JSON list of C-alpha atoms in Angstrom, two decimals:
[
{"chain": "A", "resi": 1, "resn": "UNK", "atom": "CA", "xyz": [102.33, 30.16, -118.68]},
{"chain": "A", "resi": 2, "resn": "UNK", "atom": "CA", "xyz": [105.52, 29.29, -117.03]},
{"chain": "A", "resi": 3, "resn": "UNK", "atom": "CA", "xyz": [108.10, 26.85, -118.95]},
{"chain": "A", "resi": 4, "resn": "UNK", "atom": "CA", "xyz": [110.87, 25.73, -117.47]},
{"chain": "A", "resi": 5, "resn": "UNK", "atom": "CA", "xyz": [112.24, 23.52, -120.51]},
{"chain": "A", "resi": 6, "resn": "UNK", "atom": "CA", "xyz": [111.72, 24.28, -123.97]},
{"chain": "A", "resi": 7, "resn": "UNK", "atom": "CA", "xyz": [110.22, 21.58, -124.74]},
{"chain": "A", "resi": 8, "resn": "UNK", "atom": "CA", "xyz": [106.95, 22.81, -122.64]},
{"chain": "A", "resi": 9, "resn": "UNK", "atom": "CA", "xyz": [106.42, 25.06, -124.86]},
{"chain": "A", "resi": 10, "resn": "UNK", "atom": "CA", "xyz": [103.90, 24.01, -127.23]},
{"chain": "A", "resi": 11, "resn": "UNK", "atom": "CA", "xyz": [105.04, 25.51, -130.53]},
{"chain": "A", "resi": 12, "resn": "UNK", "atom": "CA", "xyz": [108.35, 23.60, -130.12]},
{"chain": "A", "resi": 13, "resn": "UNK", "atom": "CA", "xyz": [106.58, 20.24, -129.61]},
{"chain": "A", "resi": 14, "resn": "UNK", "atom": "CA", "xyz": [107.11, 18.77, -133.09]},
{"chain": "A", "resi": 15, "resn": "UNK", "atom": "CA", "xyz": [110.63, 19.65, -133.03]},
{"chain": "A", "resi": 16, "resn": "UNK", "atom": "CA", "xyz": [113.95, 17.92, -131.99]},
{"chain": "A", "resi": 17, "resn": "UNK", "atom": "CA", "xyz": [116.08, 18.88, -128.52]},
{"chain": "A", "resi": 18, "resn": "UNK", "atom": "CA", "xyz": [119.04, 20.43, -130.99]},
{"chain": "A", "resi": 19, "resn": "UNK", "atom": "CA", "xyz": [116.34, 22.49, -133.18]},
{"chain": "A", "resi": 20, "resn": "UNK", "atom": "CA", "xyz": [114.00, 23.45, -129.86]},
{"chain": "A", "resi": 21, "resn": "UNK", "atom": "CA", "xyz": [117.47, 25.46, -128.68]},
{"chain": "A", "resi": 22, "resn": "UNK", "atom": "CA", "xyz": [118.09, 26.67, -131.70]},
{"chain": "A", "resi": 23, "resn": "UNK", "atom": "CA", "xyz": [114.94, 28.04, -132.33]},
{"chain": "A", "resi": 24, "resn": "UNK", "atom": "CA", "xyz": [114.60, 29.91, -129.20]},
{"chain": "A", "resi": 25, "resn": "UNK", "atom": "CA", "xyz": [118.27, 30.87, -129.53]},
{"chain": "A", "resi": 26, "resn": "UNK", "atom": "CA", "xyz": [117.09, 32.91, -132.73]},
{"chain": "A", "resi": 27, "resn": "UNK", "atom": "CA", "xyz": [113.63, 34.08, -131.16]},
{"chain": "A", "resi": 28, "resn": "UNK", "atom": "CA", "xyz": [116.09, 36.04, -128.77]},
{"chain": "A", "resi": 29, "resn": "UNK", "atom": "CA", "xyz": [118.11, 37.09, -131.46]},
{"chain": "A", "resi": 30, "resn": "UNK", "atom": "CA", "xyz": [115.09, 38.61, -132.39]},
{"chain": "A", "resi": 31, "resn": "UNK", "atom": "CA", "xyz": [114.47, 40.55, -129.90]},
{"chain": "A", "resi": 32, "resn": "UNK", "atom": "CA", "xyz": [114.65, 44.52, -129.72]},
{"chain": "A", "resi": 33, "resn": "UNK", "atom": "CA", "xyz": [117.40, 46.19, -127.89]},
{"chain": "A", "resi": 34, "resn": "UNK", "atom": "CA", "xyz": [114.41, 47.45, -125.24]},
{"chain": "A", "resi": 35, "resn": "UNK", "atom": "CA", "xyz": [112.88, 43.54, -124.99]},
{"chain": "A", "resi": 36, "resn": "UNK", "atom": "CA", "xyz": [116.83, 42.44, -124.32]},
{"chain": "A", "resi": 37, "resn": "UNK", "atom": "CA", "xyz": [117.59, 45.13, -121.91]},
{"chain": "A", "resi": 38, "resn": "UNK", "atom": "CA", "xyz": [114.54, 44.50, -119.94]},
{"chain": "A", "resi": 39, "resn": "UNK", "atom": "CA", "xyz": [114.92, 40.66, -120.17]},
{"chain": "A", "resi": 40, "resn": "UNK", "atom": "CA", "xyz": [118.64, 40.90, -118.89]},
{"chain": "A", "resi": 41, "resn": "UNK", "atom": "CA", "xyz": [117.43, 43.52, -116.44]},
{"chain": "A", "resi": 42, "resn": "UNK", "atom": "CA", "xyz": [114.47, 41.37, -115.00]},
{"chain": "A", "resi": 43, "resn": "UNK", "atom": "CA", "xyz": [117.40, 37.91, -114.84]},
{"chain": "A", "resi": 44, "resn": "UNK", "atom": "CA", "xyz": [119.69, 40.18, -112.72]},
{"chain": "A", "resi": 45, "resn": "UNK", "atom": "CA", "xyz": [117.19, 41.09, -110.22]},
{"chain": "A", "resi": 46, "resn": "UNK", "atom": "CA", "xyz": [116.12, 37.83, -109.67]},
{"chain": "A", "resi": 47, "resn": "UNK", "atom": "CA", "xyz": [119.74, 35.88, -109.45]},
{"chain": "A", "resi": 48, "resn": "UNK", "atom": "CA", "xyz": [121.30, 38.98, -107.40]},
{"chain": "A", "resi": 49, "resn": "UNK", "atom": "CA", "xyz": [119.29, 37.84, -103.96]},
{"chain": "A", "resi": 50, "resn": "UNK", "atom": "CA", "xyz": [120.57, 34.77, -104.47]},
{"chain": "A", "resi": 51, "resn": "UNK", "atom": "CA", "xyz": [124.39, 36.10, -104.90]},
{"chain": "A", "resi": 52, "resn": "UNK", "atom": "CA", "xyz": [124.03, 38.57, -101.77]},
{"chain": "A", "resi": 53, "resn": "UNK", "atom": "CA", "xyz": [123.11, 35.10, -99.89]},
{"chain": "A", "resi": 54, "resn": "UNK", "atom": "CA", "xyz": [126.40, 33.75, -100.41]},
{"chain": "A", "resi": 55, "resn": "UNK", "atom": "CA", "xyz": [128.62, 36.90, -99.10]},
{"chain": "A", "resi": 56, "resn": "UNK", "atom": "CA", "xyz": [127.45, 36.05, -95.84]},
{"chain": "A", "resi": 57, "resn": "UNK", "atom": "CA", "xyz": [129.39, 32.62, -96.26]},
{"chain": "A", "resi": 58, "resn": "UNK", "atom": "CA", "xyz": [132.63, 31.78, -95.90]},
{"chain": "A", "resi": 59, "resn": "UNK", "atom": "CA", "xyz": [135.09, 28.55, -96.26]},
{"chain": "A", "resi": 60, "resn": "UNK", "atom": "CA", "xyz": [133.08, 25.10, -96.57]},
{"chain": "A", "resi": 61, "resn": "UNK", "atom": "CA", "xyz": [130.05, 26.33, -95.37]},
{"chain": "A", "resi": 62, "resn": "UNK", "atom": "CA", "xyz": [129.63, 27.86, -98.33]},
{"chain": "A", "resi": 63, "resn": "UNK", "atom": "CA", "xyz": [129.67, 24.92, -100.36]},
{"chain": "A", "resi": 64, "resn": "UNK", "atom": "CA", "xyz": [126.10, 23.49, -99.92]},
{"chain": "A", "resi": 65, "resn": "UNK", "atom": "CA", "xyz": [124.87, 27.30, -100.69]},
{"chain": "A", "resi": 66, "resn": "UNK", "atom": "CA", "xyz": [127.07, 26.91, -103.91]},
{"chain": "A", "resi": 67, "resn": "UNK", "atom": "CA", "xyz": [125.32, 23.76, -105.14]},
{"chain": "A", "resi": 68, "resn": "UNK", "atom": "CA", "xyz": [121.95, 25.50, -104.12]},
{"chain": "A", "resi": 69, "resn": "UNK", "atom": "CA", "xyz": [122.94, 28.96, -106.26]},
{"chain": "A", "resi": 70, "resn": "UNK", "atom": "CA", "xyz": [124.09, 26.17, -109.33]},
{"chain": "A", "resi": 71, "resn": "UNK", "atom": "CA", "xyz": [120.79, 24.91, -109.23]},
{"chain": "A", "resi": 72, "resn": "UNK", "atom": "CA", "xyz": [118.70, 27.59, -108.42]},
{"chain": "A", "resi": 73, "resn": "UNK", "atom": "CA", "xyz": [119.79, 29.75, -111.31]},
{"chain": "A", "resi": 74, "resn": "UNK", "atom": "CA", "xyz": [118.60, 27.90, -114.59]},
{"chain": "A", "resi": 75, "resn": "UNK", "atom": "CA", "xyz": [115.14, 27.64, -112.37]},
{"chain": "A", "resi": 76, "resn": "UNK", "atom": "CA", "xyz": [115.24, 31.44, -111.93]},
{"chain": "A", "resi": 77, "resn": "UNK", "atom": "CA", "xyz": [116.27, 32.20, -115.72]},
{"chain": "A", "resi": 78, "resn": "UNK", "atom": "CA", "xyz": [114.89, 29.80, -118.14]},
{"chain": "A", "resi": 79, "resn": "UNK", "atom": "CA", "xyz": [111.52, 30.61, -117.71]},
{"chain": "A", "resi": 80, "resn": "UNK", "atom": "CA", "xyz": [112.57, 34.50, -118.27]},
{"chain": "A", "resi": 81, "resn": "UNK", "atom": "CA", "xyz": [114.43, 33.63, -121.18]},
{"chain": "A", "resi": 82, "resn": "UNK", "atom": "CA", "xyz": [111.61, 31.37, -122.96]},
{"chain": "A", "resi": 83, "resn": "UNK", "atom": "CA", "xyz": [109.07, 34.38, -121.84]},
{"chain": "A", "resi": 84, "resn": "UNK", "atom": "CA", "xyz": [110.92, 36.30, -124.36]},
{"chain": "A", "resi": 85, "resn": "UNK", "atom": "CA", "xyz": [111.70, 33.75, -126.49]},
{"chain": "A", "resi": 86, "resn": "UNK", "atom": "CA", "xyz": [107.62, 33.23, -127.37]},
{"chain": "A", "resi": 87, "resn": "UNK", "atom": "CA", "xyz": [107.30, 36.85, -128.32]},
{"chain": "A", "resi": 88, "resn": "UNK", "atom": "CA", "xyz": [109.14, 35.79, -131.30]},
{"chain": "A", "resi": 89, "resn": "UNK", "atom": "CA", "xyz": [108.95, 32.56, -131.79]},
{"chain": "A", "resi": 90, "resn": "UNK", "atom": "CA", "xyz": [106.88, 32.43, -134.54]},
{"chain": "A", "resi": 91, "resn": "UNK", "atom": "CA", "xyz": [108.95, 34.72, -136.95]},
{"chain": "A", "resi": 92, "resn": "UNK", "atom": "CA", "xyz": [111.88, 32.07, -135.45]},
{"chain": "A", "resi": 93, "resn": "UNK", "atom": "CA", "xyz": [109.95, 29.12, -136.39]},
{"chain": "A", "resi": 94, "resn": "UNK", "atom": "CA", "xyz": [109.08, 30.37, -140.19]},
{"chain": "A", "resi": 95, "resn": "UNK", "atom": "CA", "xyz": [112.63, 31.56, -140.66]},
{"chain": "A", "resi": 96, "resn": "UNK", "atom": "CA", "xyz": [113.69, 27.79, -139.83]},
{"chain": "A", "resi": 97, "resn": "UNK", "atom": "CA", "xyz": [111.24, 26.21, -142.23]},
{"chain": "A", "resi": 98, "resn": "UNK", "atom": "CA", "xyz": [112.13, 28.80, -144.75]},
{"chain": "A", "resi": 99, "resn": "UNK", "atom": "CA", "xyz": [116.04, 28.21, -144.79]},
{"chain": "A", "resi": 100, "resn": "UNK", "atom": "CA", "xyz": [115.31, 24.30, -144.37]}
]
């Protein structure tokens, strides 16, 4: 499954916007060198079409392809990032209620 927001996830239902971050900050943070590598690896590729775009611009025109790139990127990412973030996310979630 795809999630764009954390809060589609549904192990992070019951928990508050602050603590849904969190806990996928520290299901990365969890992650093994290879998992991070590959993660970051697999973000570049997708975001670097997207940069090669806006070479071909130049002065205002490249404005409008600026606001696309802004909002195109967290749509590209996130759903990377929370990919990873699930492999872990249970470990995350019993370290929270432990230490709460």
């Amino acid at each position: 499954m795809i999630y764009f927001l954390a809060s589609q996830i549904p192990a992070l239902q019951s928990f508050s916007h602050r603590e849904r971050l969190a806990l996928v900050a520290d299901a990365l943070a969890l992650l093994q060198p290879q998992q991070r590598i590959f993660m970051n690896i697999l973000k570049l590729l997708l975001i670097t079409p997207l940069f090669l775009l806006l070479v071909r611009f130049e002065g205002w025109s490249m404005l409008p392809w600026l606001l696309l790139a802004g909002i195109a990127y967290p749509i590209l990412v996130l759903p990377v990032r929370h990919y990873f973030a699930c492999l872990h996310l249970d470990e995350a979630i019993s370290q929270y209620k432990k230490g709460s």
